[in-house]
Amino acid sequence: MDNELRELYQQVILDHNKSPRNFKKLEDANHHAEGHNPLCGDHLDVYLQLENDVVKDISFIGNGCAISKSSASLMTAIIKGKTKDEAEELFGKFHDLVTGKLKNTNEIEALGKLAVFQGVQEFPARVKCASLAWHTLHNALNNKEEKISTE
Ligand code: ZN
């Protein structure tokens, strides 16, 4: 990766860390999961409003390093409006990207801004930071939140 590209990637990560997108608790969420990366101390809550297997809305809150926070922020921006299957497919692609298994340049380019996390494959401890939000999303997609009913 050339230096110019690396710098651009760093800017995206810093921007999303400083002003994370969809950083709030979603009041009408019907799916929720909590994610924790004890290795770094990252902690995230992901909220989903899932309707007919489409992510109508998504948000997150939490504390963590710049990598985990910016990854969660970019993820929420990209996942909004996607179907459950599309979200799971992106999770797989993202996981392959950060673990260095995705080598095809066209496939990497197709990931758009998510490609900024390509660099973490050089830092194994950071792979967990970058993928925490996605693992949490995966759990949220598959766990329906128990809501207390007053009926
Ligand atoms: Zn971290």
mmCIF file of C-alpha atoms in Angstrom, residues 26-79:
data_model
loop_
_atom_site.group_PDB
_atom_site.id
_atom_site.type_symbol
_atom_site.label_atom_id
_atom_site.label_comp_id
_atom_site.label_asym_id
_atom_site.label_seq_id
_atom_site.Cartn_x
_atom_site.Cartn_y
_atom_site.Cartn_z
ATOM 1 C CA LEU A 26 -31.799 3.277 19.399
ATOM 2 C CA GLU A 27 -34.995 3.619 21.419
ATOM 3 C CA ASP A 28 -37.186 1.464 19.163
ATOM 4 C CA ALA A 29 -34.588 -1.254 18.573
ATOM 5 C CA ASN A 30 -35.923 -4.813 18.460
ATOM 6 C CA HIS A 31 -32.504 -6.464 18.347
ATOM 7 C CA HIS A 32 -29.509 -5.731 20.527
ATOM 8 C CA ALA A 33 -26.174 -7.301 21.419
ATOM 9 C CA GLU A 34 -23.223 -6.410 23.569
ATOM 10 C CA GLY A 35 -19.636 -6.959 22.529
ATOM 11 C CA HIS A 36 -16.473 -6.943 24.585
ATOM 12 C CA ASN A 37 -12.826 -7.237 23.594
ATOM 13 C CA PRO A 38 -10.944 -7.821 26.857
ATOM 14 C CA LEU A 39 -7.579 -7.757 25.069
ATOM 15 C CA CYS A 40 -7.912 -4.031 24.416
ATOM 16 C CA GLY A 41 -10.812 -3.028 26.673
ATOM 17 C CA ASP A 42 -13.244 -2.202 23.849
ATOM 18 C CA HIS A 43 -16.904 -2.388 24.784
ATOM 19 C CA LEU A 44 -19.824 -1.889 22.388
ATOM 20 C CA ASP A 45 -23.598 -2.147 22.305
ATOM 21 C CA VAL A 46 -25.186 -2.542 18.862
ATOM 22 C CA TYR A 47 -28.885 -1.758 18.372
ATOM 23 C CA LEU A 48 -30.962 -2.801 15.383
ATOM 24 C CA GLN A 49 -34.413 -2.101 14.135
ATOM 25 C CA LEU A 50 -35.033 -5.119 11.939
ATOM 26 C CA GLU A 51 -38.190 -5.254 9.823
ATOM 27 C CA ASN A 52 -38.853 -8.206 7.496
ATOM 28 C CA ASP A 53 -35.125 -9.034 7.607
ATOM 29 C CA VAL A 54 -34.142 -5.495 6.531
ATOM 30 C CA VAL A 55 -32.049 -3.266 8.780
ATOM 31 C CA LYS A 56 -34.301 -0.196 8.989
ATOM 32 C CA ASP A 57 -32.058 1.479 11.513
ATOM 33 C CA ILE A 58 -28.848 0.725 13.381
ATOM 34 C CA SER A 59 -26.842 2.442 16.081
ATOM 35 C CA PHE A 60 -24.107 1.769 18.603
ATOM 36 C CA ILE A 61 -22.746 3.118 21.858
ATOM 37 C CA GLY A 62 -19.621 2.214 23.744
ATOM 38 C CA ASN A 63 -16.054 2.910 24.671
ATOM 39 C CA GLY A 64 -12.918 1.726 22.999
ATOM 40 C CA CYS A 65 -9.863 2.496 20.955
ATOM 41 C CA ALA A 66 -9.973 4.483 17.693
ATOM 42 C CA ILE A 67 -9.972 1.308 15.591
ATOM 43 C CA SER A 68 -12.962 -0.289 17.326
ATOM 44 C CA LYS A 69 -14.979 2.922 17.415
ATOM 45 C CA SER A 70 -14.328 3.955 13.817
ATOM 46 C CA SER A 71 -15.013 0.411 12.641
ATOM 47 C CA ALA A 72 -18.392 0.418 14.425
ATOM 48 C CA SER A 73 -19.194 3.847 12.993
ATOM 49 C CA LEU A 74 -18.387 2.849 9.394
ATOM 50 C CA MET A 75 -20.257 -0.416 9.861
ATOM 51 C CA THR A 76 -23.489 1.288 10.950
ATOM 52 C CA ALA A 77 -23.287 3.687 7.975
ATOM 53 C CA ILE A 78 -22.866 0.795 5.528
ATOM 54 C CA ILE A 79 -25.340 -1.665 7.088
#
